[in-house]
Short mmCIF file of C-alpha atoms and ligand atoms in Angstrom, two decimals:
data_model
loop_
_atom_site.label_atom_id
_atom_site.label_comp_id
_atom_site.label_asym_id
_atom_site.label_seq_id
_atom_site.Cartn_x
_atom_site.Cartn_y
_atom_site.Cartn_z
CA MET A 1 -27.62 107.41 -25.66
CA SER A 2 -29.27 104.39 -24.50
CA LEU A 3 -26.97 102.23 -22.29
CA LEU A 4 -24.17 103.55 -19.81
CA ARG A 5 -21.94 100.77 -18.11
CA ILE A 6 -20.79 102.47 -15.06
CA LYS A 7 -18.32 101.57 -12.30
CA GLY A 8 -18.84 101.84 -8.78
CA PRO A 9 -15.89 101.99 -6.27
CA ALA A 10 -15.85 99.74 -3.29
CA THR A 11 -15.77 102.04 -0.05
CA SER A 12 -15.14 101.94 3.31
CA ALA A 13 -17.27 103.65 6.15
CA ASN A 14 -16.92 104.96 9.31
CA VAL A 15 -12.79 105.24 8.59
CA GLY A 16 -12.95 104.51 12.60
CA PRO A 17 -14.69 107.35 14.82
CA GLY A 18 -16.42 108.37 12.21
CA TYR A 19 -19.72 106.36 12.42
CA ASP A 20 -22.24 107.06 9.54
CA ILE A 21 -20.25 110.34 8.60
CA PHE A 22 -16.80 109.02 7.14
CA ALA A 23 -16.04 106.98 4.15
CA LEU A 24 -13.54 106.94 1.68
CA ALA A 25 -13.18 105.00 -1.93
CA LEU A 26 -10.79 102.50 -2.83
CA ALA A 27 -9.23 102.09 -6.26
CA ASN A 28 -10.35 98.19 -6.16
CA PRO A 29 -12.19 96.16 -6.09
CA TYR A 30 -15.40 97.75 -7.77
CA ASP A 31 -18.54 96.81 -9.17
CA GLU A 32 -20.11 97.80 -12.45
CA ILE A 33 -23.72 98.19 -13.46
CA GLU A 34 -25.37 98.62 -17.05
CA ILE A 35 -28.35 101.16 -17.36
CA SER A 36 -30.68 101.52 -20.41
CA LEU A 37 -33.87 102.66 -21.31
CA ILE A 38 -36.77 100.29 -21.64
CA GLU A 39 -40.42 100.40 -23.25
CA LYS A 40 -42.09 100.51 -20.27
CA SER A 41 -42.21 101.99 -16.83
CA GLY A 42 -40.46 100.98 -13.43
CA VAL A 43 -37.28 99.29 -12.88
CA GLU A 44 -35.82 95.81 -14.12
CA ILE A 45 -33.09 94.20 -12.29
CA GLU A 46 -30.66 91.54 -13.24
CA VAL A 47 -27.56 90.47 -11.36
CA VAL A 48 -24.57 89.20 -12.85
CA ASN A 49 -22.16 87.10 -10.82
CA ASP A 50 -24.26 86.78 -7.96
CA VAL A 51 -23.63 84.08 -5.36
CA GLN A 52 -25.54 85.60 -2.67
CA ASN A 53 -29.05 85.73 -3.90
CA ILE A 54 -29.08 89.51 -4.39
CA PRO A 55 -32.65 90.33 -4.74
CA THR A 56 -33.86 91.28 -8.17
CA THR A 57 -37.31 92.70 -6.92
CA PRO A 58 -36.47 96.17 -7.37
CA LYS A 59 -37.81 97.90 -3.92
CA ASP A 60 -35.81 95.11 -2.25
CA ASN A 61 -32.83 95.77 -3.99
CA THR A 62 -30.56 99.34 -3.41
CA ALA A 63 -30.03 100.08 -6.95
CA GLY A 64 -33.88 99.53 -7.78
CA LEU A 65 -35.09 101.30 -4.68
CA ALA A 66 -32.84 104.39 -5.52
CA VAL A 67 -33.96 104.67 -8.89
CA LEU A 68 -37.57 103.76 -7.64
CA GLU A 69 -37.13 107.01 -5.52
CA VAL A 70 -35.73 109.02 -8.38
CA MET A 71 -38.57 108.28 -10.76
CA LYS A 72 -41.52 109.25 -7.95
CA ALA A 73 -39.72 112.19 -7.41
CA PHE A 74 -39.12 113.56 -10.93
CA GLY A 75 -42.57 111.70 -12.19
CA LEU A 76 -40.51 109.71 -15.03
CA ALA A 77 -42.78 107.41 -16.85
CA GLN A 78 -40.14 105.58 -19.09
CA GLY A 79 -38.71 102.69 -17.24
CA VAL A 80 -34.91 101.63 -17.24
CA HIS A 81 -33.25 97.92 -16.95
CA ILE A 82 -30.29 98.08 -14.46
CA ARG A 83 -27.74 95.01 -15.08
CA ILE A 84 -25.62 94.77 -11.67
CA ILE A 85 -22.42 92.85 -12.41
CA LYS A 86 -20.77 91.76 -8.94
CA ASN A 87 -16.71 91.57 -8.36
CA MET A 88 -17.35 92.26 -4.11
CA CYS A 89 -18.77 90.09 -1.72
CA SER A 90 -22.06 91.50 -0.04
CA GLY A 91 -22.17 91.95 3.75
CA GLY A 92 -18.35 92.31 3.90
CA GLY A 93 -18.23 96.21 4.77
CA MET A 94 -16.85 97.17 1.24
CA GLY A 95 -19.98 99.23 0.32
CA THR A 96 -21.07 97.08 -2.43
CA THR A 97 -24.26 97.92 -2.07
CA GLY A 98 -23.78 101.29 -2.13
CA ALA A 99 -21.83 100.98 -4.98
CA SER A 100 -24.73 99.72 -7.05
CA ALA A 101 -27.21 102.26 -5.64
CA ALA A 102 -24.75 105.12 -6.19
CA ALA A 103 -23.82 103.80 -9.80
CA ALA A 104 -27.65 103.60 -10.53
CA VAL A 105 -28.65 106.80 -9.29
CA PHE A 106 -25.97 108.45 -11.47
CA GLY A 107 -26.79 106.52 -14.43
CA VAL A 108 -30.41 107.56 -14.33
CA ASN A 109 -29.21 111.15 -13.65
CA ARG A 110 -27.35 111.12 -17.14
CA LEU A 111 -30.03 109.02 -18.80
CA PHE A 112 -32.85 111.65 -18.34
CA ASN A 113 -30.70 114.73 -17.94
CA LEU A 114 -31.86 115.36 -14.60
CA ASN A 115 -29.18 117.77 -13.62
CA MET A 116 -29.10 116.48 -9.90
CA ASP A 117 -26.07 117.85 -8.10
CA TYR A 118 -24.20 115.67 -6.22
CA ASN A 119 -25.87 116.07 -2.84
CA GLN A 120 -29.20 115.07 -4.46
CA MET A 121 -27.70 111.87 -6.19
CA ILE A 122 -26.41 111.15 -2.68
CA GLU A 123 -29.93 111.53 -1.28
CA PHE A 124 -31.91 109.32 -3.48
CA ALA A 125 -28.82 106.75 -3.34
CA ARG A 126 -29.00 106.55 0.36
CA ARG A 127 -32.49 106.16 0.30
CA GLY A 128 -31.66 102.90 -1.70
CA GLU A 129 -29.55 101.68 1.09
CA VAL A 130 -32.50 101.07 3.13
CA ALA A 131 -33.29 97.86 1.20
CA SER A 132 -30.29 96.26 2.59
CA GLY A 133 -29.37 97.37 6.36
CA GLY A 134 -32.51 99.19 6.66
CA SER A 135 -30.84 102.43 7.22
CA PRO A 136 -30.60 105.19 5.17
CA HIS A 137 -27.02 106.01 5.68
CA ALA A 138 -25.14 108.25 3.44
CA ASP A 139 -21.48 107.60 4.06
CA ASN A 140 -20.87 104.78 1.71
CA VAL A 141 -23.01 106.07 -1.49
CA ALA A 142 -21.23 109.62 -0.91
CA ALA A 143 -17.57 108.05 -1.13
CA ALA A 144 -18.75 106.24 -4.26
CA ILE A 145 -20.58 108.80 -5.87
CA LEU A 146 -17.42 111.51 -5.29
CA GLY A 147 -14.16 109.38 -4.30
CA GLY A 148 -11.65 110.78 -2.01
CA PHE A 149 -12.52 111.11 1.64
CA ILE A 150 -15.94 111.98 2.68
CA LEU A 151 -17.51 113.90 5.71
CA VAL A 152 -21.21 113.78 5.80
CA LYS A 153 -21.53 117.47 7.22
CA ASN A 154 -25.33 117.18 7.49
CA TYR A 155 -27.87 114.62 7.40
CA ASP A 156 -31.39 116.81 6.88
CA PRO A 157 -30.83 118.37 4.28
CA ILE A 158 -27.70 116.11 2.98
CA ASP A 159 -24.70 117.87 2.68
CA VAL A 160 -21.60 116.21 1.98
CA LEU A 161 -17.93 117.83 1.94
CA LYS A 162 -15.19 115.62 -0.32
CA LEU A 163 -11.45 115.88 0.98
CA ASP A 164 -8.65 114.72 -1.66
CA LEU A 165 -6.29 111.96 -0.09
CA PRO A 166 -3.06 111.02 -1.14
CA GLU A 167 -2.39 107.64 -2.67
CA ILE A 168 -2.69 105.68 0.73
CA PRO A 169 -1.68 102.29 0.47
CA VAL A 170 -4.46 99.74 1.76
CA VAL A 171 -5.04 96.28 2.66
CA LEU A 172 -8.33 95.15 3.25
CA ALA A 173 -9.14 91.46 4.45
CA ALA A 174 -12.80 90.81 3.15
CA ILE A 175 -14.97 89.04 6.01
CA ARG A 176 -18.50 88.46 5.39
CA LYS A 177 -20.38 89.36 8.89
CA SER A 178 -22.27 86.17 9.79
CA GLN A 179 -25.60 88.57 10.50
CA ARG A 180 -26.99 90.81 7.86
CA THR A 181 -26.40 94.24 9.82
CA THR A 182 -25.01 94.59 13.41
CA ARG A 183 -26.33 98.24 13.75
CA GLY A 184 -29.14 97.29 16.11
CA PHE A 185 -26.56 96.33 18.63
CA ILE A 186 -24.70 99.66 18.48
CA THR A 187 -25.41 102.33 21.03
CA TYR A 188 -24.27 105.80 21.40
CA GLU A 189 -24.47 105.61 25.06
CA ILE A 190 -20.86 105.67 25.44
CA GLY A 191 -20.62 108.24 28.38
CA GLN A 192 -19.00 111.83 28.62
CA GLU A 193 -15.27 110.85 28.59
CA LYS A 194 -15.58 108.61 25.88
CA LEU A 195 -17.94 111.14 23.52
CA LYS A 196 -14.83 113.91 24.15
CA ALA A 197 -12.46 111.30 23.10
CA GLN A 198 -14.69 110.44 19.90
CA MET A 199 -15.05 114.00 19.16
CA ALA A 200 -11.34 114.45 19.33
CA ARG A 201 -10.51 111.38 17.09
CA CYS A 202 -12.78 112.82 14.61
CA SER A 203 -11.27 116.02 14.75
CA ARG A 204 -7.39 114.59 14.22
CA VAL A 205 -8.47 112.73 11.36
CA ILE A 206 -10.04 115.76 9.39
CA HIS A 207 -6.56 117.11 10.32
CA ALA A 208 -4.39 114.80 9.53
CA ILE A 209 -5.70 114.71 5.90
CA HIS A 210 -5.29 118.58 5.83
CA THR A 211 -1.63 118.31 6.71
CA HIS A 212 -1.06 114.97 4.84
CA ASP A 213 0.16 113.56 7.88
CA MET A 214 -0.67 109.67 7.55
CA GLU A 215 0.80 108.56 10.87
CA GLU A 216 -1.32 110.50 12.61
CA PHE A 217 -4.20 109.76 10.58
CA GLY A 218 -3.49 105.89 11.14
CA ARG A 219 -3.42 106.54 15.24
CA ALA A 220 -6.46 108.62 14.88
CA ILE A 221 -8.83 105.82 13.13
CA SER A 222 -7.38 103.23 15.13
CA LYS A 223 -9.88 103.79 18.10
CA ASP A 224 -13.69 103.94 18.06
CA PHE A 225 -16.03 103.85 21.15
CA ILE A 226 -19.51 103.60 18.92
CA HIS A 227 -19.26 100.48 16.67
CA GLU A 228 -15.77 98.92 16.83
CA PRO A 229 -16.58 97.33 20.18
CA VAL A 230 -19.54 95.75 18.97
CA ARG A 231 -18.36 94.76 15.51
CA GLY A 232 -14.86 93.84 16.80
CA ALA A 233 -16.07 91.17 19.34
CA ALA A 234 -17.74 89.24 16.24
CA ILE A 235 -14.33 89.08 14.45
CA PRO A 236 -12.40 86.01 15.92
CA GLY A 237 -8.55 86.99 16.66
CA TYR A 238 -9.71 90.92 15.47
CA TRP A 239 -7.90 92.63 18.56
CA GLU A 240 -4.83 90.62 18.49
CA ILE A 241 -4.55 90.87 14.64
CA LYS A 242 -5.15 94.71 14.54
CA GLN A 243 -2.34 94.85 17.38
CA LYS A 244 -0.22 93.08 15.42
CA VAL A 245 -0.68 94.85 12.49
CA ILE A 246 0.11 98.25 13.71
CA GLU A 247 3.16 96.62 15.48
CA MET A 248 4.34 95.70 12.09
CA GLY A 249 4.47 99.22 10.93
CA ALA A 250 0.90 99.97 9.82
CA TRP A 251 -0.10 103.19 10.31
CA GLY A 252 -3.79 102.68 11.46
CA CYS A 253 -6.30 99.22 11.41
CA THR A 254 -9.93 99.23 11.95
CA ILE A 255 -13.03 97.80 10.86
CA SER A 256 -14.11 98.59 7.09
CA GLY A 257 -17.80 99.75 7.57
CA GLY A 258 -20.41 97.40 8.74
CA GLY A 259 -17.74 94.79 8.98
CA SER A 260 -16.54 91.80 9.22
CA SER A 261 -13.84 93.26 6.85
CA VAL A 262 -10.57 94.77 8.28
CA ILE A 263 -8.86 97.24 7.06
CA ALA A 264 -5.25 98.36 7.18
CA PHE A 265 -3.40 101.65 6.01
CA CYS A 266 0.38 101.47 5.74
CA PRO A 267 3.42 102.69 4.28
CA PRO A 268 4.27 101.51 0.75
CA GLU A 269 7.36 99.53 1.86
CA LYS A 270 5.04 97.44 4.22
CA HIS A 271 2.40 96.84 1.87
CA ASP A 272 3.46 93.19 0.76
CA GLU A 273 4.12 92.33 4.27
CA ILE A 274 0.95 93.42 5.72
CA GLU A 275 -0.85 91.85 3.03
CA ASN A 276 0.81 88.27 3.74
CA TYR A 277 0.28 88.91 7.56
CA MET A 278 -3.54 89.56 7.11
CA ALA A 279 -4.16 86.89 4.39
CA ALA A 280 -2.53 84.57 6.83
CA ALA A 281 -4.02 85.50 10.23
CA PHE A 282 -7.65 85.45 8.86
CA SER A 283 -7.08 82.15 6.49
CA ASP A 284 -8.85 80.45 9.21
CA ASN A 285 -12.14 82.51 9.57
CA PRO A 286 -14.63 80.69 7.80
CA ASN A 287 -16.21 83.77 6.77
CA PHE A 288 -12.84 85.21 5.27
CA THR A 289 -13.05 85.63 1.57
CA ARG A 290 -9.44 87.37 0.17
CA VAL A 291 -7.41 89.99 0.86
CA TYR A 292 -7.30 93.22 -1.57
CA LYS A 293 -3.87 94.94 -1.84
CA THR A 294 -5.22 98.21 -3.27
CA PHE A 295 -5.04 102.19 -2.37
CA THR A 296 -7.47 105.02 -1.79
CA SER A 297 -8.80 106.54 -4.33
CA ASN A 298 -10.09 110.19 -5.13
CA THR A 299 -12.19 108.88 -8.21
CA GLY A 300 -15.80 108.06 -7.70
CA VAL A 301 -18.35 106.64 -10.11
CA GLN A 302 -17.07 106.47 -13.65
CA ILE A 303 -18.48 106.16 -17.05
CA LEU A 304 -16.65 103.34 -18.43
CA GLU A 305 -18.75 103.03 -21.66
CA ASN A 306 -21.79 105.19 -23.44
CA LYS A 307 -23.41 103.96 -26.29
N1 HSE B 401 -21.92 103.35 8.78
C1 HSE B 401 -22.59 102.36 8.35
C2 HSE B 401 -22.49 101.50 9.29
C3 HSE B 401 -21.54 101.55 6.98
O1 HSE B 401 -21.37 101.29 9.88
O2 HSE B 401 -23.14 100.55 9.43
C4 HSE B 401 -22.23 100.41 6.63
O3 HSE B 401 -21.33 99.99 5.43
#
């Protein structure tokens, strides 16, 4: 085995109230990486379909940084070439940076037979996220590796729980944020009442998944007191559009990951209508790219080719 082609799915982090602890994987879109051994040490990065100047210096690239961390920890002398094939826009809250890091760590684990378990892979992949937003958040990379809905049970040491989801229809309006990251504006100082409400909502999300109650899931994810107030304010028309999407029959609607994308979960019979509405509603936003009509997915990173 000298080359692996691996699919890294889009992921939507936070899922409403679970800032940095919840995420879920989507069936579409996805990025791919090809990883192969080279005759020298270190990491080489190549990016295909790049319209956003993704860094190719390994330490500045999420996949490169994550793999450098693996190489340091395992003392690997042989290097790898990583070809990143981008299908998702970056800076859009779809976890593209995490998808690359997750797929690259998964690939290097296979190429060198390192026998890492999924928590170890998530630990290295999240270190790669520092190259993008400056923070080693684990939510996107965990969902990219495992698929399904993930709960980060513990950060130090990293410990992640995966819950399988029914195939939930999703509409995702991909909108690039105007700033690289908005994390610096988010505060945990939300006061006692909101803190209690936030904890209750997180519990409701988990219970709704266990009971397959998608209406309750949607209600529970549609309010957040930590990141949504900051990020919602930066998306023109967000609150009105969200309200309308819910009135149209969506189970829930929130900001996807770090924004500015907006994600709605809806019954199958509303999928087309909500897709059309969100495409029209965000069309004036200069950072709007397109709408994805997709589903949640219980599949994480996948080997597409092994040669
Ligand atoms: N939890 C992270 C954040 C996800 O909200 O910044 C980024 O996609």
